[in-house]
Coordinates of N, CA and C and ligand atoms in Angstrom, one line a residue:
M89 N 8.5 10.0 70.4 CA 8.8 8.6 70.2 C 8.1 7.8 69.0
K90 N 6.7 8.3 68.5 CA 6.1 8.3 67.6 C 7.1 8.8 66.1
K91 N 8.3 10.3 66.4 CA 8.6 10.6 65.7 C 9.5 9.8 65.2
A92 N 10.8 9.6 66.5 CA 11.7 8.6 66.4 C 11.3 6.9 65.0
L93 N 9.5 6.7 66.0 CA 9.8 5.3 64.6 C 9.6 6.8 63.5
L94 N 8.5 6.7 62.5 CA 8.8 8.0 62.2 C 9.8 7.8 60.6
L95 N 10.7 8.4 61.8 CA 12.0 8.6 61.2 C 13.2 7.2 60.5
I96 N 12.8 6.2 61.6 CA 13.3 4.4 61.2 C 12.7 4.3 60.3
L97 N 11.3 4.7 60.0 CA 10.6 4.0 58.9 C 11.2 5.2 57.5
L98 N 11.8 6.3 57.4 CA 11.8 6.7 56.5 C 13.8 7.3 55.8
F99 N 13.5 6.8 57.3 CA 15.5 6.4 57.1 C 15.9 5.6 57.6
P100 N 15.3 3.7 56.7 CA 16.3 3.5 58.2 C 17.8 3.1 57.8
F101 N 18.3 3.2 57.4 CA 20.0 3.0 57.0 C 20.3 4.3 57.9
A102 N 19.7 5.5 58.3 CA 20.0 6.5 59.1 C 20.0 6.0 60.5
A103 N 19.5 5.7 60.4 CA 18.7 5.1 61.9 C 20.2 4.6 63.4
T104 N 20.1 3.8 62.1 CA 21.8 3.0 62.7 C 22.5 3.4 62.5
S105 N 23.6 4.1 62.8 CA 24.5 3.9 61.6 C 25.9 3.3 61.4
A106 N 26.1 2.4 62.0 CA 27.5 1.4 61.4 C 26.9 -0.5 60.9
I107 N 27.0 0.0 59.4 CA 26.7 -1.6 59.0 C 27.4 -2.3 59.4
A108 N 27.7 -2.7 60.6 CA 28.4 -3.6 61.6 C 27.5 -4.5 62.5
D109 N 26.2 -3.0 62.5 CA 25.7 -3.6 63.1 C 24.0 -4.8 62.2
K110 N 24.6 -4.6 60.9 CA 23.9 -5.6 60.1 C 24.4 -7.0 59.6
L111 N 25.5 -7.3 60.3 CA 26.1 -8.3 59.4 C 25.4 -9.2 60.6
R112 N 25.3 -9.8 61.7 CA 24.6 -10.5 61.8 C 23.7 -11.9 60.6
L113 N 24.3 -13.2 61.5 CA 23.5 -14.6 60.7 C 22.0 -13.6 60.9
P114 N 21.7 -13.8 59.2 CA 20.5 -14.1 58.9 C 19.3 -15.1 59.5
A115 N 18.5 -15.2 59.6 CA 18.3 -15.6 60.2 C 18.3 -17.0 59.8
D116 N 17.0 -17.0 58.6 CA 17.1 -18.2 57.5 C 18.8 -19.3 57.3
A117 N 19.6 -18.8 57.8 CA 20.9 -19.3 57.0 C 20.4 -20.9 57.3
P118 N 20.6 -21.2 56.8 CA 20.4 -23.1 56.8 C 21.9 -23.2 57.1
P119 N 20.8 -24.9 58.1 CA 22.4 -25.0 58.8 C 23.3 -25.7 57.9
A120 N 23.8 -26.3 56.8 CA 24.7 -26.0 55.9 C 26.1 -25.1 55.8
F121 N 25.5 -23.1 55.9 CA 26.1 -22.5 56.0 C 27.0 -22.4 56.9
Q122 N 27.1 -22.5 58.2 CA 28.4 -22.7 59.5 C 28.4 -24.2 59.3
A123 N 28.6 -25.1 59.3 CA 29.0 -26.4 58.9 C 30.3 -26.6 57.6
E124 N 29.7 -25.1 56.5 CA 29.9 -26.2 55.4 C 30.8 -25.3 54.8
C125 N 30.3 -23.6 55.2 CA 31.2 -22.3 54.6 C 32.4 -21.7 56.7
G126 N 31.3 -22.1 56.3 CA 32.8 -22.0 58.8 C 33.8 -23.1 59.2
S127 N 33.9 -23.7 58.3 CA 34.8 -24.9 58.4 C 36.4 -24.5 57.9
C128 N 36.9 -23.6 56.9 CA 37.8 -23.0 56.5 C 38.7 -22.1 57.0
H129 N 37.5 -20.6 57.7 CA 37.2 -19.4 57.5 C 35.9 -19.1 58.2
V130 N 36.4 -17.6 58.9 CA 35.0 -17.9 59.6 C 33.4 -18.0 58.2
V131 N 32.0 -17.7 58.3 CA 31.7 -17.8 57.3 C 31.9 -15.8 57.0
F132 N 31.2 -15.8 56.2 CA 31.5 -14.9 55.0 C 29.7 -13.9 54.9
P133 N 29.2 -12.3 56.3 CA 27.7 -12.1 55.5 C 28.2 -12.2 54.7
P134 N 27.3 -12.5 54.4 CA 26.6 -12.7 52.5 C 26.1 -11.2 51.7
Q135 N 25.3 -10.6 52.4 CA 24.7 -8.9 52.4 C 26.9 -8.0 51.9
L136 N 28.0 -8.6 52.3 CA 28.9 -8.1 51.9 C 29.4 -8.5 49.9
M137 N 28.5 -8.7 49.4 CA 29.0 -9.1 47.9 C 27.3 -9.2 47.6
I138 N 27.4 -8.8 46.0 CA 26.6 -8.2 45.3 C 26.4 -10.5 44.7
A139 N 24.5 -10.4 44.4 CA 24.4 -12.0 43.9 C 24.8 -12.1 42.9
D140 N 25.2 -11.9 41.6 CA 25.9 -12.2 40.9 C 27.4 -12.5 41.0
D141 N 28.4 -12.3 42.4 CA 29.4 -12.0 42.7 C 29.0 -13.7 43.3
W142 N 28.6 -14.1 44.6 CA 28.0 -15.3 44.9 C 27.9 -16.2 43.6
R143 N 27.1 -15.6 43.3 CA 26.5 -16.7 41.7 C 27.9 -18.0 41.1
R144 N 28.9 -16.7 40.9 CA 29.8 -17.1 40.8 C 30.9 -17.9 41.9
V145 N 31.2 -17.9 42.9 CA 32.1 -18.5 44.0 C 30.9 -19.3 44.1
M146 N 29.7 -19.9 44.5 CA 28.9 -20.7 44.7 C 29.3 -21.5 43.3
R147 N 29.6 -20.9 42.2 CA 29.1 -22.0 40.7 C 31.1 -22.9 40.2
S148 N 31.7 -22.4 41.7 CA 32.9 -22.4 41.4 C 33.6 -23.4 41.9
L149 N 32.9 -24.1 43.3 CA 33.6 -24.6 44.4 C 34.9 -25.2 44.3
D150 N 35.0 -26.3 43.4 CA 36.0 -26.5 43.5 C 37.3 -26.6 42.8
K151 N 37.1 -24.7 42.2 CA 38.1 -24.1 41.8 C 37.9 -22.9 43.4
H152 N 38.7 -23.1 44.5 CA 37.9 -22.0 45.4 C 39.4 -21.1 45.4
Y153 N 40.0 -20.3 44.4 CA 40.3 -20.0 45.8 C 41.8 -20.4 46.0
G154 N 42.4 -21.0 45.2 CA 43.2 -22.3 45.5 C 43.2 -23.6 46.3
D155 N 41.3 -24.1 46.4 CA 41.6 -24.9 47.8 C 39.8 -25.2 47.0
N156 N 40.3 -26.2 46.9 CA 38.3 -27.4 46.5 C 38.2 -28.0 47.8
A157 N 36.1 -26.7 47.0 CA 35.2 -26.8 48.4 C 34.1 -26.8 47.6
S158 N 33.9 -28.3 46.9 CA 33.2 -28.5 46.4 C 32.0 -29.4 47.6
L159 N 31.2 -29.3 47.2 CA 29.6 -29.7 47.5 C 28.8 -30.1 47.7
D160 N 28.2 -31.7 47.9 CA 26.9 -32.0 46.7 C 26.0 -30.8 46.4
E161 N 25.6 -31.1 45.2 CA 24.3 -30.8 44.1 C 23.8 -30.0 45.2
K162 N 22.7 -30.7 45.8 CA 21.9 -30.3 46.7 C 22.0 -29.7 47.9
T163 N 22.4 -29.7 48.1 CA 23.9 -28.3 49.7 C 24.2 -26.8 49.0
R164 N 25.0 -27.3 47.9 CA 25.2 -25.9 47.3 C 23.9 -25.5 46.8
L165 N 22.9 -26.2 46.0 CA 22.2 -25.1 45.3 C 21.5 -24.7 46.4
I166 N 20.9 -25.0 48.3 CA 20.6 -23.9 48.9 C 21.0 -23.8 49.3
L167 N 23.3 -23.5 49.3 CA 23.7 -22.0 49.6 C 24.2 -21.3 49.0
E168 N 23.3 -21.7 47.4 CA 23.6 -20.7 46.3 C 22.7 -20.2 46.7
D169 N 21.2 -20.5 46.6 CA 20.1 -19.3 46.9 C 19.9 -19.2 48.4
F170 N 20.2 -19.2 49.8 CA 20.9 -18.7 50.7 C 21.3 -18.1 50.6
H171 N 22.6 -17.0 50.0 CA 23.9 -16.1 49.7 C 23.3 -15.0 47.7
V172 N 22.7 -16.1 47.5 CA 21.7 -14.6 46.2 C 20.8 -14.3 47.0
R173 N 20.2 -14.6 47.9 CA 18.0 -13.9 48.9 C 18.8 -13.0 49.9
N174 N 20.5 -13.2 50.5 CA 21.0 -11.8 51.4 C 22.0 -10.6 50.8
A175 N 22.2 -11.2 49.0 CA 23.2 -10.8 49.1 C 23.3 -8.9 49.8
G176 N 24.2 -8.3 49.5 CA 24.0 -7.2 49.0 C 23.8 -6.7 47.9
N177 N 23.4 -5.2 47.4 CA 23.6 -3.9 46.5 C 24.1 -4.1 46.1
A178 N 24.2 -3.1 44.1 CA 25.6 -3.2 44.5 C 26.2 -1.3 44.9
R179 N 24.9 -0.8 44.3 CA 24.5 0.4 44.9 C 26.1 0.7 46.4
K180 N 25.4 0.0 47.7 CA 26.1 0.1 48.8 C 27.6 -1.2 48.6
V181 N 27.9 -1.7 47.9 CA 28.9 -3.1 48.2 C 29.8 -2.8 47.0
G182 N 29.7 -3.1 45.8 CA 29.9 -2.3 43.8 C 30.6 -3.7 43.8
A183 N 30.5 -4.3 42.6 CA 31.1 -5.8 42.6 C 32.5 -5.9 43.3
G184 N 32.9 -6.8 43.1 CA 33.8 -7.6 43.8 C 34.7 -7.8 42.9
R185 N 35.6 -7.8 43.0 CA 37.9 -7.6 41.7 C 37.8 -9.0 42.3
T186 N 38.6 -9.6 41.1 CA 39.5 -11.0 41.8 C 41.2 -10.5 41.8
A187 N 41.6 -11.8 42.8 CA 42.7 -10.7 43.3 C 44.0 -11.7 42.2
R188 N 43.3 -12.8 41.8 CA 44.5 -13.2 40.9 C 43.9 -14.2 40.5
A189 N 44.0 -14.0 38.8 CA 43.7 -14.4 37.2 C 42.7 -15.6 37.4
G190 N 42.0 -15.8 37.5 CA 40.8 -17.9 37.1 C 40.3 -17.9 38.6
E191 N 40.2 -16.7 39.3 CA 39.6 -17.1 40.8 C 38.4 -16.4 40.8
P192 N 38.2 -16.7 41.1 CA 36.1 -16.1 41.7 C 36.4 -14.0 42.0
P193 N 35.4 -14.3 41.9 CA 35.7 -12.9 43.1 C 35.5 -12.7 44.5
R194 N 36.6 -11.8 44.3 CA 36.9 -11.4 46.9 C 35.3 -10.2 47.3
L195 N 35.3 -10.3 48.0 CA 34.5 -9.2 48.5 C 35.3 -7.8 50.1
T196 N 37.0 -8.5 49.5 CA 37.5 -7.8 50.3 C 38.0 -6.9 48.7
Q197 N 37.9 -6.7 47.9 CA 38.2 -6.9 46.2 C 37.2 -5.9 46.3
T198 N 36.3 -5.4 47.4 CA 35.5 -4.6 46.6 C 35.1 -3.5 47.1
D199 N 34.9 -1.9 46.9 CA 34.5 -0.6 46.4 C 34.2 0.0 48.4
W200 N 33.1 -0.6 48.9 CA 32.9 -1.4 49.8 C 34.4 -1.8 50.6
F201 N 34.6 -2.2 50.8 CA 35.8 -3.4 51.9 C 37.0 -2.4 51.7
Q202 N 37.0 -1.6 50.5 CA 38.6 -0.6 50.1 C 38.2 0.7 51.3
R203 N 37.3 0.8 51.3 CA 37.2 2.3 51.7 C 36.7 1.8 53.9
E204 N 36.4 1.2 53.7 CA 36.1 1.0 55.5 C 37.2 0.9 55.7
H205 N 37.8 0.1 55.3 CA 39.5 -0.2 56.0 C 40.8 0.6 54.8
R206 N 40.6 1.4 54.9 CA 40.7 2.9 54.3 C 42.3 2.8 55.4
K207 N 42.6 3.0 56.1 CA 42.7 3.1 58.2 C 43.8 2.1 58.1
V208 N 43.7 1.0 57.9 CA 44.3 -0.1 58.3 C 45.8 -0.1 57.5
S209 N 47.1 0.1 58.1 CA 48.1 0.3 57.6 C 48.8 -0.9 56.7
A210 N 49.6 -0.7 55.5 CA 50.5 -1.5 55.3 C 50.9 -3.1 56.2
A211 N 52.0 -2.4 57.4 CA 52.4 -2.7 58.2 C 50.9 -4.6 58.9
D212 N 49.3 -3.9 59.4 CA 49.1 -4.6 59.9 C 48.4 -5.2 58.6
W213 N 48.1 -5.2 57.4 CA 48.0 -6.0 56.4 C 49.1 -7.2 56.5
K214 N 50.6 -7.0 56.6 CA 51.0 -8.7 56.6 C 51.9 -8.6 57.4
D215 N 51.1 -8.2 59.1 CA 51.7 -9.6 60.0 C 51.1 -10.1 59.2
A216 N 51.9 -11.3 59.9 CA 51.9 -12.8 60.4 C 50.7 -13.6 60.9
K217 N 50.0 -12.7 61.3 CA 49.1 -13.3 62.8 C 47.2 -13.2 61.3
V218 N 47.5 -12.3 60.4 CA 46.2 -11.6 59.5 C 46.4 -12.6 58.5
K219 N 47.3 -12.5 57.5 CA 48.2 -13.8 56.0 C 47.2 -12.8 54.5
T220 N 45.9 -12.9 55.1 CA 45.0 -12.6 53.9 C 43.8 -11.0 54.8
P221 N 43.4 -10.2 54.3 CA 42.1 -9.7 54.1 C 41.0 -10.3 54.5
A222 N 41.0 -11.5 54.5 CA 40.0 -12.4 54.7 C 39.6 -13.4 56.1
N223 N 40.9 -12.7 55.9 CA 41.2 -13.3 57.7 C 41.0 -12.0 59.1
C224 N 38.8 -12.8 58.5 CA 38.2 -11.2 59.3 C 38.9 -11.2 60.5
A225 N 39.0 -12.0 61.0 CA 38.8 -13.0 63.2 C 40.6 -12.5 63.0
A226 N 41.3 -12.2 62.3 CA 42.9 -11.7 63.0 C 42.3 -10.8 63.4
C227 N 41.2 -9.7 63.4 CA 41.2 -8.1 64.3 C 39.4 -8.3 64.2
H228 N 38.6 -8.9 64.4 CA 37.2 -8.5 64.3 C 37.6 -9.6 65.6
T229 N 37.5 -9.5 67.0 CA 37.7 -10.6 67.5 C 36.0 -11.3 67.6
Q230 N 34.9 -10.4 67.0 CA 34.0 -11.7 66.8 C 33.3 -12.1 66.1
A231 N 33.5 -12.1 64.9 CA 33.8 -11.9 63.3 C 32.6 -13.1 63.7
A232 N 33.3 -14.2 64.1 CA 32.9 -15.1 63.6 C 30.8 -15.2 64.2
E233 N 30.5 -14.3 65.3 CA 30.0 -14.7 65.7 C 28.4 -13.5 64.5
G234 N 29.0 -13.5 63.1 CA 28.3 -11.8 62.3 C 28.6 -10.6 63.2
S235 N 29.4 -10.0 63.8 CA 29.5 -8.7 64.5 C 30.9 -8.3 64.8
Y236 N 30.8 -7.1 63.6 CA 31.6 -6.6 63.3 C 31.9 -4.6 64.0
R237 N 31.9 -5.1 65.8 CA 31.4 -3.1 65.1 C 33.2 -3.0 66.0
E238 N 33.2 -1.5 65.9 CA 34.6 -0.5 65.9 C 35.5 -1.2 67.2
R239 N 34.3 -1.3 68.6 CA 34.6 -1.9 69.5 C 35.2 -3.1 69.9
E240 N 35.4 -4.3 69.3 CA 35.4 -5.6 69.6 C 37.3 -5.9 68.7
I241 N 36.9 -4.5 67.7 CA 37.6 -5.5 67.1 C 39.8 -5.0 68.0
V242 N 40.9 -5.5 67.1 CA 42.2 -6.0 68.8 C 42.3 -6.2 67.3
M243 N 43.7 -5.2 67.2 CA 44.8 -4.8 65.8 C 45.9 -6.5 65.8
P244 N 46.2 -6.6 65.3 CA 46.6 -8.2 65.9 C 48.4 -7.1 66.3
D245 N 48.9 -6.4 66.9 CA 49.7 -6.4 67.6 C 49.0 -6.4 68.8
G246 N 47.6 -6.3 69.3 CA 47.1 -6.5 70.6 C 46.5 -5.2 70.7
R247 N 46.8 -4.4 70.2 CA 46.0 -2.9 70.4 C 44.5 -3.1 69.4
R248 N 43.8 -1.9 71.2 CA 42.3 -2.2 71.0 C 42.0 -0.7 69.9
W249 N 41.4 -0.6 68.3 CA 41.5 0.4 67.1 C 40.6 1.2 68.2
K250 N 39.4 1.1 69.2 CA 38.3 2.3 69.9 C 38.1 2.2 71.5
D251 N 39.1 3.1 72.4 CA 38.5 2.2 73.6 C 37.2 2.7 74.4
Ligands
HEC302 C1 38.7 -26.5 51.8 C2 38.3 -25.0 52.7 C3 37.9 -24.0 52.8 C4 36.0 -23.8 52.9 C5 35.4 -25.5 53.1 C6 35.8 -22.8 51.4 N1 36.5 -21.8 51.6 FE1 36.3 -19.5 51.3 N2 37.5 -20.3 51.2 C7 38.7 -20.5 51.2 C8 40.1 -20.4 50.8 C9 41.1 -20.8 50.6 C10 40.2 -18.8 50.8 C11 41.6 -17.8 50.7 C12 41.9 -17.0 51.0 C13 42.9 -15.8 51.0 O1 43.6 -17.0 50.3 O2 42.0 -15.1 51.2 C14 38.2 -18.8 50.6 C15 38.2 -17.4 50.2 C16 36.7 -17.7 50.1 C17 35.8 -15.8 49.6 C18 37.0 -15.0 49.0 C19 37.1 -13.6 50.4 C20 38.0 -12.8 50.1 O3 39.1 -12.9 50.0 O4 36.2 -11.6 49.7 C21 35.2 -17.0 50.0 C22 33.6 -14.8 49.3 C23 34.2 -17.4 50.4 N3 35.9 -17.9 50.2 C24 33.2 -17.9 50.6 C25 32.5 -19.2 50.5 C26 31.9 -19.7 51.2 C27 30.4 -19.0 50.4 C28 31.5 -21.2 51.1 C29 31.4 -23.0 52.1 C30 30.4 -22.9 50.4 C31 33.7 -21.5 51.4 N4 33.6 -20.5 51.1 C32 34.0 -21.8 52.3 C33 39.2 -21.2 52.1 C34 37.1 -22.4 52.0
HEC303 C1 44.0 -6.1 59.7 C2 42.6 -6.0 60.7 C3 41.4 -6.3 60.1 C4 40.7 -7.1 59.2 C5 41.8 -8.7 58.8 C6 40.0 -7.4 58.8 N1 39.3 -6.3 58.8 FE1 37.2 -4.7 58.8 N2 38.1 -3.1 60.1 C7 39.9 -3.3 60.7 C8 39.5 -1.9 61.0 C9 40.7 -1.5 61.8 C10 38.2 -1.0 61.3 C11 37.7 -0.5 61.2 C12 38.4 1.3 61.0 C13 37.6 2.4 61.1 O1 36.8 2.9 62.2 O2 38.5 3.6 59.7 C14 38.0 -1.7 60.1 C15 35.6 -2.2 59.7 C16 35.4 -2.8 59.8 C17 34.1 -2.9 59.3 C18 33.1 -1.5 59.7 C19 32.7 -1.6 60.8 C20 32.2 0.0 61.4 O3 31.3 0.0 62.2 O4 32.1 1.1 61.4 C21 33.0 -3.9 58.4 C22 31.9 -4.1 58.6 C23 34.5 -4.4 58.8 N3 35.3 -4.2 58.2 C24 34.3 -6.2 58.1 C25 35.5 -7.0 57.6 C26 35.1 -8.7 57.2 C27 33.8 -8.7 57.0 C28 36.6 -9.1 57.7 C29 37.6 -9.6 56.6 C30 36.5 -10.4 54.9 C31 37.5 -8.3 58.0 N4 37.0 -6.8 58.5 C32 38.5 -7.9 57.7 C33 40.4 -4.2 61.1 C34 40.0 -5.6 59.8

């Protein structure tokens, strides 16, 4: 027991294998996070982009990937601070690239996301139920709760990823 605890302290990332276990909504999430950032798509775990990328997203909400997601300045600052405080580190997720010129970086365009999804086929990405990789909930049935475990994945054609 003592030895196990020591191992957890020394190797916090080895102790639980999957990053999916660490994507639950941070306990300090302001109410505006779900209300404002979860109204058009599921809220994205802040851990999946680096702080600089979140700043770019939060400072261009009027030009939000072809949409307008503007907020009053007070709410915007609260949400920028929240995303930056909980952002991922560059070593783990890498910087996000843009998919189209002029838009902010995307978490679906980080090295981490691409690596984690390399086994997803082109046909699955193109499925009408998916539309965009940003549509996490099309495959991750518990994405709205911030849970991305493999056993919860159901592909758009209805097959379970893991039994
Ligand atoms: C008015 C609707 C709307 C609101 C509100 C909104 N978004 Fe989005 N968001 C979109 C759309 C549309 C996309 C692009 C989806 C696509 O085409 O892939 C998007 C994409 C994103 C992406 C990139 C996803 C990727 O592909 O990696 C991030 C990050 C993001 N939103 C964060 C936020 C945050 C943070 C908030 C709250 C401050 C927010 N969104 C509020 C509509 C919205
Ligand atoms: C087309 C279906 C699909 C979409 C859309 C999708 N994913 Fe996934 N995701 C998968 C599959 C399948 C795996 C498992 C891949 C494997 O086993 O190698 C996975 C793996 C993951 C994992 C790792 C799970 C683990 O336990 O190792 C995370 C985290 C994740 N996805 C997050 C996201 C997020 C966040 C989004 C949206 C921005 C998203 N995914 C969009 C299908 C999808």
